[in-house]
Amino acid sequence: MSAIAPDTLALQCLYRWEREAASRVALTQPMGGGELKDFTWAEVADQVRRMAAHLKSQGWPEGSKVAILSKNCAWWLMSDLAIWMAGYVSVPLYPTLAAETVQQILTHSEARACFIGKLDGWEGMKPGVPAGLPCISYALSPDDARKSYEGWDAIVARTAPLQGQVLRDAKELATLIYTSGTTGHPKGVMHSFGNFAWALTAALGRFPMSASDRLLSYLPLAHVVERVLVEHGWLRTGMHVFFAESLDTFNADVCRARPTIFFSVPRLWVKFQQGVLAKMPEQKLERLLRLPLIGGLVRKKLRKALGLDQCRIAAGGAAPMPVALLNWFRHIGLPVNEGYGMTENLAISNITKPGVDMTGTVGPAYDGVQLRIDPANGELLMRSPAVMLGYYKEPAMTAEVLDQEGWLHTGDKASIDAQGLVRITGRVKDLFKTSKGKYVAPAPIEDRLTMHHAVEACAVTGANLGQPVGIVMLSPDAAQRTGTEADRQQLMAQLTQHLDDINARLDPHEQLDCLILVKTPWTVDNGFITPTFKVRRNRIDEVFGPKLEAWVEERRKIIFGD
């Protein structure tokens, strides 16, 4: 690893703000009922020191694992810092996991304890927590958790703060990030303190951030992007982080924070767009935007309604961003920079440059990131000091993706043009072959399908069929409008036109035979999507695969599957 400046490591950053900005607000936490709780840097550091002292007093060996199972909140970040200050390794869990997965991760990581925090589905997850595992609750934890486990506030109140500066070396293991994964069991990605420090330095080289910036934390902190951008961006720059309260209050949360930096996954950017178009038809909006003076006022009003009127850096990632969606947001004056990365490289690989139209690509590599294309299969390979140490307890799996020269095999097919701009063209393993012997890359077709307001999520499949088919989960609004035959006919006409438009731009072997509409929500709980809204293709094939031939035999373009 290249030399890492000690003052860029996570704990050293905390000590800096404790010393230099003690009275400045660091975190703003909604407590329910409109109440907000601010934490200054002095308060953050004090609570972290006290919890670290408590954890250290348990006498576990250095490097022991301590888990965090919670939605985003101030205590999540303080727990992570306390775990590190005590000399341990943090293991964050997504707050939407099934009990079986909770148990698998806690057991596999050999977690010594677990913070049980703000959760919506605790009753379903609780059976996954091994009996006898020490747990600590937060002020916002479910009632049952607060009754069952000692609370954060009580521990902090009775524990003297750890003194001095505990320093962790850049090479030390900081965390295990268990990948949500679109197939198979999650793997524990090992990252060091130096990995995070280097990643932040690279990110700041492309997007300068400072203490005057504001962020809203709402995507799971267990996910790599939120972990790097929010947690480590906060620690490095001293910016102000706000937390979202709930889905119901999300728009108010954004408007309260008025973030200057905002990251979202494509599915949520689509929801933002659909929310706007539900209030104003697209044709009317387009007419207004074309008017010289009125257009500017409308753009400003739209951005303010979204809570993003102060946003100077907007970004998307975790899945491909449809070009039409990027163009729409640029048209309303909110250009979205598309990034590319993965848990295994701390999401630091590529991102488009601000102020430059690189639509259709994920931009050039960050400074210090090396890229090349494997001539054998077109796979994108990358290496940098942010690449993982490996998969925890899985040397064979590590060797499959990390070669002896340090190249990470991403699993994504890509091309690199003369300007160094990267286009992701699909997954190496997502390609499937129709019965005609032709390979189909589903991702680009899915990007086009999602650009209809009735489409909430979709998957293109059809291995061994004559032509591929599209399975579409209807948006809640569209699903509600299928109650009468007239509504169904109207929706079928709209989607038939959408399908025809898409097929007209595809090669013959890629053209979709039909769209199969399903109302059943694709959720994390039923296994159809990951916590970051990526569709699990194996689950799609498992549930719908046996029905595909019968549906295709109906010889209709639009089929209501359930």
XYZ file of C-alpha atoms in Angstrom:
562
model
C 0.000 0.000 0.000
C 1.189 3.528 -0.789
C 2.065 5.749 2.162
C -0.992 6.884 4.125
C -0.788 10.155 6.048
C -1.547 9.312 9.714
C -3.847 12.306 10.118
C -6.184 10.895 7.422
C -7.016 7.761 9.430
C -10.493 7.605 10.969
C -9.708 7.928 14.679
C -7.100 10.622 14.117
C -9.764 12.625 12.264
C -12.102 12.301 15.249
C -9.385 13.576 17.598
C -8.819 16.546 15.306
C -12.444 17.701 15.417
C -12.637 17.006 19.149
C -9.716 19.399 19.533
C -10.450 22.020 16.868
C -14.253 22.134 16.593
C -15.559 20.887 19.942
C -18.666 23.089 20.000
C -19.643 22.677 16.343
C -22.666 20.489 15.579
C -21.540 17.251 13.950
C -24.759 15.198 13.790
C -28.479 15.968 13.786
C -30.747 13.086 14.772
C -34.586 13.048 14.533
C -36.034 11.610 17.753
C -39.668 11.339 16.605
C -42.575 13.718 16.923
C -40.609 16.531 15.308
C -37.910 16.526 18.009
C -34.298 16.856 16.868
C -31.158 16.050 18.861
C -27.853 17.697 17.932
C -24.479 16.215 18.830
C -21.421 18.464 18.872
C -17.998 17.046 18.104
C -17.178 17.224 21.824
C -20.292 15.195 22.670
C -19.578 12.660 19.933
C -15.998 12.161 21.129
C -17.045 11.926 24.784
C -19.695 9.273 24.141
C -17.348 7.329 21.856
C -14.635 7.359 24.533
C -17.047 6.115 27.205
C -18.463 3.313 25.057
C -14.946 2.349 23.952
C -13.929 2.062 27.609
C -16.923 -0.194 28.253
C -16.111 -2.453 25.296
C -12.450 -2.616 26.220
C -13.357 -3.609 29.777
C -14.889 -6.842 28.445
C -11.360 -8.164 27.988
C -11.827 -9.546 24.489
C -8.625 -10.087 22.452
C -7.540 -7.254 20.151
C -9.150 -7.553 16.749
C -12.340 -9.136 18.115
C -15.462 -8.501 16.065
C -18.389 -6.392 17.287
C -21.541 -6.090 15.153
C -23.958 -3.212 14.469
C -27.552 -4.043 13.486
C -29.417 -0.781 13.018
C -30.840 1.715 10.608
C -28.783 4.863 10.176
C -28.566 7.062 13.247
C -26.030 9.020 15.273
C -25.372 6.042 17.534
C -24.466 3.886 14.520
C -21.510 6.158 13.724
C -20.524 6.475 17.380
C -20.684 2.678 17.786
C -18.324 2.175 14.860
C -15.835 4.664 16.307
C -16.102 3.115 19.781
C -15.425 -0.357 18.388
C -12.295 0.949 16.668
C -11.125 2.926 19.691
C -11.448 -0.215 21.832
C -9.126 -2.065 19.437
C -11.803 -4.155 17.751
C -13.236 -4.714 14.247
C -16.767 -3.618 13.314
C -19.276 -5.817 11.486
C -22.265 -3.830 10.180
C -25.439 -5.680 9.191
C -28.171 -4.400 6.901
C -31.260 -3.468 8.952
C -33.543 -5.458 6.618
C -31.952 -8.917 6.774
C -33.804 -12.149 7.427
C -33.092 -13.901 10.732
C -31.204 -16.679 8.945
C -28.795 -14.179 7.383
C -28.373 -12.301 10.672
C -27.396 -15.552 12.355
C -25.083 -16.529 9.519
C -23.139 -13.246 9.658
C -22.934 -13.061 13.446
C -21.714 -16.648 13.570
C -19.327 -16.448 10.622
C -17.736 -13.233 11.905
C -17.498 -14.643 15.455
C -19.029 -11.444 16.786
C -18.477 -10.964 20.530
C -21.352 -8.498 20.890
C -23.924 -6.610 18.851
C -25.443 -3.137 18.973
C -29.195 -3.472 18.354
C -30.429 -0.120 17.132
C -33.215 1.574 15.241
C -35.137 -1.170 13.388
C -38.532 -1.648 11.764
C -38.572 -5.447 11.677
C -36.815 -6.449 14.887
C -39.266 -9.231 15.750
C -38.388 -11.003 12.521
C -34.646 -10.557 13.012
C -34.436 -11.334 16.724
C -34.399 -15.151 16.282
C -31.174 -14.737 14.305
C -29.268 -13.285 17.272
C -27.493 -16.192 18.999
C -28.649 -16.841 22.553
C -26.292 -15.337 25.095
C -24.688 -12.853 22.716
C -24.171 -9.572 24.664
C -26.210 -6.785 23.066
C -26.546 -3.020 23.618
C -29.600 -0.974 22.653
C -30.005 2.656 21.570
C -32.542 5.286 22.584
C -34.394 4.620 19.308
C -34.257 0.830 19.501
C -37.528 -1.160 19.481
C -39.209 -1.402 22.896
C -38.407 -5.096 23.196
C -34.696 -4.486 22.570
C -34.576 -1.655 25.129
C -36.210 -3.941 27.715
C -33.956 -6.895 26.908
C -30.554 -5.204 26.664
C -28.704 -2.523 28.589
C -28.966 0.843 26.883
C -26.239 3.020 25.366
C -27.141 5.997 27.561
C -26.935 3.970 30.781
C -23.534 2.544 29.864
C -22.185 5.961 28.875
C -23.487 7.531 32.095
C -21.705 5.058 34.367
C -18.440 4.650 32.406
C -15.446 6.988 32.577
C -14.103 8.037 29.156
C -11.055 6.338 27.688
C -8.181 8.813 27.940
C -5.543 9.809 25.407
C -5.397 8.906 21.743
C -5.738 5.289 20.717
C -4.014 5.002 17.349
C -4.827 2.234 14.863
C -2.291 1.433 12.157
C -3.201 1.881 8.477
C -2.624 -1.820 7.850
C -4.948 -2.980 10.632
C -8.296 -4.546 9.778
C -11.050 -2.002 10.430
C -14.229 -3.728 9.324
C -15.925 -6.645 7.629
C -18.492 -5.446 5.098
C -20.745 -8.340 4.226
C -21.823 -7.938 0.619
C -25.545 -8.023 -0.026
C -24.807 -10.114 -3.116
C -27.179 -10.880 -5.999
C -26.425 -14.603 -5.679
C -25.405 -16.914 -2.854
C -24.476 -16.118 0.731
C -22.907 -12.762 1.665
C -19.122 -12.675 1.942
C -17.210 -10.659 4.540
C -15.090 -8.118 2.662
C -12.057 -7.129 4.749
C -10.985 -3.469 4.650
C -8.223 -1.746 6.572
C -8.051 1.763 8.006
C -5.595 2.583 5.220
C -8.059 1.410 2.567
C -10.613 3.942 3.806
C -8.086 6.758 4.139
C -6.808 6.266 0.599
C -10.349 6.019 -0.775
C -11.308 9.366 0.787
C -8.210 11.063 -0.563
C -9.052 9.796 -4.062
C -12.690 10.885 -3.743
C -11.753 14.386 -2.576
C -9.494 14.719 -5.596
C -12.546 14.450 -7.853
C -15.116 16.119 -5.585
C -13.710 18.580 -3.024
C -15.733 18.555 0.220
C -15.375 20.659 3.359
C -16.767 21.358 6.814
C -19.378 23.667 5.285
C -21.048 20.773 3.432
C -24.203 18.994 4.568
C -25.150 15.361 3.977
C -28.338 13.404 4.596
C -27.674 9.827 5.687
C -30.488 7.503 4.624
C -29.091 4.661 2.484
C -27.896 1.817 4.718
C -24.612 2.600 6.478
C -23.871 -1.106 6.086
C -23.474 -0.365 2.352
C -20.073 0.640 1.070
C -21.055 3.963 -0.549
C -22.786 5.325 2.546
C -19.900 4.094 4.668
C -17.274 5.868 2.561
C -19.164 9.026 1.600
C -21.081 9.686 4.813
C -19.044 8.180 7.638
C -15.524 8.690 6.338
C -16.394 11.844 4.413
C -17.789 13.244 7.675
C -14.710 12.254 9.651
C -12.260 13.639 7.105
C -13.959 16.977 6.414
C -15.917 17.675 9.605
C -19.128 18.282 7.635
C -22.617 18.245 9.193
C -24.525 14.959 8.814
C -28.312 14.800 9.144
C -30.248 11.548 9.479
C -33.546 10.635 7.854
C -36.340 9.613 10.229
C -38.453 7.312 8.049
C -39.758 6.738 4.531
C -42.895 8.688 5.416
C -40.878 11.755 6.426
C -38.185 11.406 3.758
C -39.081 14.497 1.739
C -39.248 16.596 4.907
C -35.916 15.108 6.014
C -34.272 16.146 2.739
C -35.804 19.617 2.896
C -34.606 20.042 6.492
C -31.030 19.041 5.673
C -30.920 20.787 2.272
C -27.855 18.681 1.477
C -25.045 20.166 -0.547
C -23.948 16.634 -1.469
C -26.519 13.957 -2.279
C -26.066 10.361 -3.399
C -28.867 8.002 -4.359
C -29.361 4.696 -6.126
C -31.082 4.698 -9.558
C -34.375 3.367 -8.232
C -34.754 6.374 -5.908
C -33.748 8.843 -8.615
C -36.556 7.288 -10.712
C -38.969 7.770 -7.804
C -37.977 11.442 -7.564
C -38.728 11.826 -11.265
C -42.033 9.963 -11.013
C -43.039 12.125 -8.041
C -42.545 15.254 -10.142
C -44.357 13.858 -13.182
C -47.272 12.663 -11.040
C -47.959 16.303 -10.181
C -47.226 17.733 -13.613
C -47.586 15.815 -16.904
C -44.309 15.499 -18.781
C -45.518 17.351 -21.878
C -46.674 20.339 -19.823
C -43.407 20.375 -17.862
C -41.413 20.259 -21.081
C -43.350 23.230 -22.494
C -42.674 25.275 -19.351
C -38.983 24.380 -19.287
C -38.570 25.635 -22.847
C -39.757 29.127 -21.920
C -36.736 31.417 -21.327
C -37.724 33.038 -18.012
C -40.419 30.667 -16.791
C -38.172 27.666 -17.404
C -35.562 28.903 -14.966
C -38.147 29.533 -12.266
C -39.709 26.088 -12.776
C -36.320 24.389 -12.504
C -35.573 26.230 -9.281
C -38.998 25.379 -7.856
C -38.575 21.689 -8.722
C -35.182 21.468 -7.063
C -36.502 23.231 -3.958
C -39.511 20.891 -3.759
C -37.091 17.953 -3.832
C -35.001 19.581 -1.085
C -32.020 19.730 -3.444
C -31.862 23.444 -4.256
C -28.548 23.724 -2.371
C -27.101 20.532 -3.842
C -23.788 21.136 -5.605
C -22.788 17.473 -6.020
C -25.443 14.914 -6.993
C -24.357 11.363 -7.691
C -25.803 7.961 -8.458
C -24.471 4.444 -8.484
C -24.813 0.897 -7.095
C -26.603 -0.030 -10.346
C -26.633 1.390 -13.904
C -28.264 4.808 -14.336
C -30.478 4.935 -17.464
C -29.254 7.607 -19.902
C -32.767 9.051 -20.282
C -32.956 9.508 -16.498
C -29.597 11.312 -16.389
C -30.718 13.571 -19.244
C -33.970 14.396 -17.448
C -32.234 15.522 -14.256
C -29.713 17.562 -16.233
C -32.671 19.192 -17.993
C -34.110 20.395 -14.662
C -30.728 21.789 -13.635
C -29.565 18.919 -11.424
C -26.824 17.016 -13.269
C -26.148 13.651 -11.644
C -22.621 12.252 -11.688
C -22.663 8.511 -12.243
C -20.163 6.475 -10.286
C -18.990 2.901 -10.459
C -17.432 0.699 -7.838
C -18.067 -2.246 -5.584
C -17.704 -3.300 -1.973
C -14.388 -4.924 -2.805
C -12.824 -1.570 -3.821
C -14.736 0.730 -1.445
C -16.731 2.012 -4.464
C -13.659 3.952 -5.590
C -13.125 3.068 -9.238
C -14.775 5.521 -11.636
C -17.072 8.536 -11.630
C -17.982 11.165 -14.186
C -16.410 14.587 -13.815
C -18.590 17.473 -12.590
C -19.483 19.989 -15.281
C -18.610 17.630 -18.140
C -21.242 15.669 -20.052
C -20.084 12.041 -19.904
C -23.569 10.532 -20.122
C -23.574 6.866 -21.002
C -20.290 6.223 -19.235
C -19.164 6.001 -15.619
C -16.370 8.450 -16.392
C -12.636 8.028 -15.994
C -10.900 6.259 -13.142
C -10.087 8.139 -9.952
C -6.475 9.246 -9.708
C -4.381 6.310 -8.566
C -6.776 3.673 -9.921
C -5.481 1.399 -12.676
C -7.860 -0.231 -15.163
C -7.578 -2.736 -17.968
C -9.855 -5.030 -19.955
C -9.287 -8.768 -19.891
C -8.886 -9.699 -23.589
C -10.268 -13.169 -22.916
C -13.776 -12.148 -21.880
C -13.998 -8.347 -21.874
C -14.049 -8.177 -18.062
C -12.995 -4.955 -16.350
C -10.007 -5.415 -14.050
C -8.872 -2.742 -11.593
C -6.383 -2.222 -8.806
C -5.706 0.487 -6.265
C -4.795 0.890 -2.578
C -8.552 0.777 -1.815
C -8.905 -2.848 -2.941
C -9.923 -5.224 -0.158
C -7.563 -7.378 1.858
C -9.700 -10.363 0.858
C -12.835 -12.240 1.914
C -12.866 -13.182 5.600
C -12.088 -16.897 6.083
C -12.469 -17.499 2.340
C -9.013 -17.729 0.691
C -10.311 -19.735 -2.274
C -13.053 -17.181 -3.044
C -10.506 -14.377 -2.628
C -8.207 -16.013 -5.182
C -11.092 -16.166 -7.674
C -11.436 -12.380 -7.813
C -8.040 -11.047 -6.669
C -5.084 -12.295 -8.684
C -1.451 -12.461 -7.640
C -0.676 -9.090 -9.246
C -3.390 -7.377 -7.211
C -5.913 -7.008 -10.049
C -9.517 -7.161 -8.863
C -11.728 -9.049 -11.323
C -14.934 -7.022 -11.150
C -17.267 -9.424 -12.938
C -18.450 -6.531 -15.138
C -17.970 -6.356 -18.886
C -16.783 -2.946 -20.046
C -15.041 -0.903 -22.705
C -12.588 1.973 -22.293
C -12.424 4.697 -24.966
C -9.507 6.884 -26.023
C -10.373 9.464 -23.324
C -10.300 6.796 -20.607
C -14.095 6.842 -20.189
C -15.518 3.494 -19.135
C -18.789 2.021 -20.347
C -20.217 -0.866 -18.342
C -21.906 -3.167 -20.837
C -23.156 -5.954 -18.574
C -22.129 -8.706 -16.211
C -19.796 -11.457 -17.326
C -22.049 -14.036 -15.672
C -25.385 -12.315 -16.352
C -25.204 -13.129 -20.062
C -27.626 -15.867 -21.019
C -28.085 -17.822 -24.231
C -31.430 -18.203 -25.983
C -32.427 -21.443 -27.689
C -31.167 -19.906 -30.935
C -27.629 -19.959 -29.516
C -27.395 -16.164 -29.209
C -26.128 -14.432 -26.064
C -28.202 -11.625 -24.516
C -26.901 -8.960 -22.107
C -29.925 -8.042 -19.948
C -28.701 -4.864 -18.206
C -28.903 -2.389 -21.156
C -32.410 -3.614 -22.027
C -33.516 -3.284 -18.408
C -32.245 0.308 -18.345
C -34.693 1.142 -21.130
C -37.584 -0.760 -19.608
C -37.370 1.137 -16.310
C -37.938 4.464 -18.054
C -41.721 3.939 -18.125
C -43.630 5.321 -15.135
C -45.510 2.041 -14.667
C -42.284 0.059 -14.201
C -41.029 -0.117 -10.616
C -38.391 -2.797 -11.305
C -37.696 -5.339 -14.012
C -35.575 -8.285 -15.089
C -34.822 -9.540 -18.579
C -34.496 -13.308 -18.701
C -35.120 -16.244 -21.013
C -32.279 -18.736 -21.082
C -33.226 -21.450 -23.599
C -36.295 -19.581 -24.839
C -36.511 -18.503 -28.460
C -36.433 -14.819 -27.454
C -35.833 -13.049 -24.146
C -38.764 -11.759 -22.103
C -39.128 -8.910 -19.631
C -40.593 -9.502 -16.181
C -41.944 -6.220 -14.827
C -42.940 -5.360 -11.278
C -45.570 -2.655 -11.616
C -45.237 0.545 -9.639
C -47.798 0.861 -6.811
C -49.668 3.528 -8.774
C -49.838 1.387 -11.913
C -50.843 -1.711 -9.939
C -53.772 0.203 -8.420
C -54.925 1.233 -11.887
C -55.551 -2.339 -13.089
C -58.820 -2.827 -11.239
C -61.091 -2.376 -14.251
C -60.862 -3.783 -17.755
C -60.632 -0.259 -19.171
C -57.666 0.545 -16.948
C -55.956 -2.705 -17.912
C -56.451 -2.026 -21.607
C -55.023 1.482 -21.245
C -51.950 0.180 -19.401
C -51.494 -2.592 -21.974
C -51.596 -0.066 -24.807
C -48.998 2.138 -23.132
C -46.644 -0.747 -22.390
C -47.116 -2.253 -25.857
C -45.908 1.021 -27.348
C -43.027 1.105 -24.850
C -42.066 -2.457 -25.810
C -42.231 -1.669 -29.531
C -40.026 1.399 -29.057
C -37.432 -0.650 -27.159
C -37.438 -3.550 -29.624
C -36.962 -1.166 -32.554
C -33.534 -0.273 -31.122
C -32.390 -3.840 -30.376
C -30.753 -6.473 -32.531
C -33.186 -9.209 -33.609
C -31.887 -11.786 -31.114
C -32.270 -9.277 -28.224
C -35.855 -8.226 -28.950
C -38.285 -9.049 -26.164
C -41.034 -11.526 -26.932
C -43.341 -10.080 -24.294
C -43.611 -8.222 -21.000
C -44.960 -10.178 -18.036
C -46.532 -7.870 -15.457
C -46.467 -8.867 -11.795
C -47.990 -7.037 -8.838
C -46.157 -8.947 -6.099
C -43.705 -6.442 -4.554
C -40.031 -7.351 -4.909
C -38.636 -6.772 -1.458
C -35.595 -7.612 0.616
C -37.787 -9.784 2.846
C -38.972 -12.051 0.032
C -35.510 -12.201 -1.504
C -36.221 -10.530 -4.852
C -33.917 -7.559 -4.254
C -30.830 -6.730 -2.239
C -30.854 -3.946 0.383
C -29.549 -1.585 -2.328
C -32.410 -2.460 -4.709
C -30.457 -4.718 -7.055
C -32.621 -7.485 -8.455
C -31.536 -10.990 -7.457
C -31.598 -12.814 -10.771
C -31.405 -16.260 -9.242
C -34.583 -15.550 -7.262
C -36.353 -14.275 -10.409
C -35.399 -17.445 -12.287
C -36.410 -19.633 -9.334
C -39.907 -18.136 -8.998
C -40.800 -17.249 -12.582
C -38.604 -19.587 -14.623
C -40.991 -22.583 -14.524
C -43.839 -20.391 -15.826
C -42.050 -18.688 -18.717
C -42.802 -21.201 -21.477
C -46.526 -21.198 -20.709
C -46.634 -17.405 -20.715
C -44.773 -17.175 -24.010
C -47.208 -19.694 -25.523
C -50.001 -17.149 -24.984
C -48.534 -15.190 -27.900
C -49.400 -11.787 -26.454
C -47.111 -8.806 -26.012
C -48.397 -7.900 -22.542
C -49.247 -10.632 -20.067
C -50.621 -10.202 -16.558
C -48.613 -12.758 -14.632
C -50.437 -12.503 -11.292
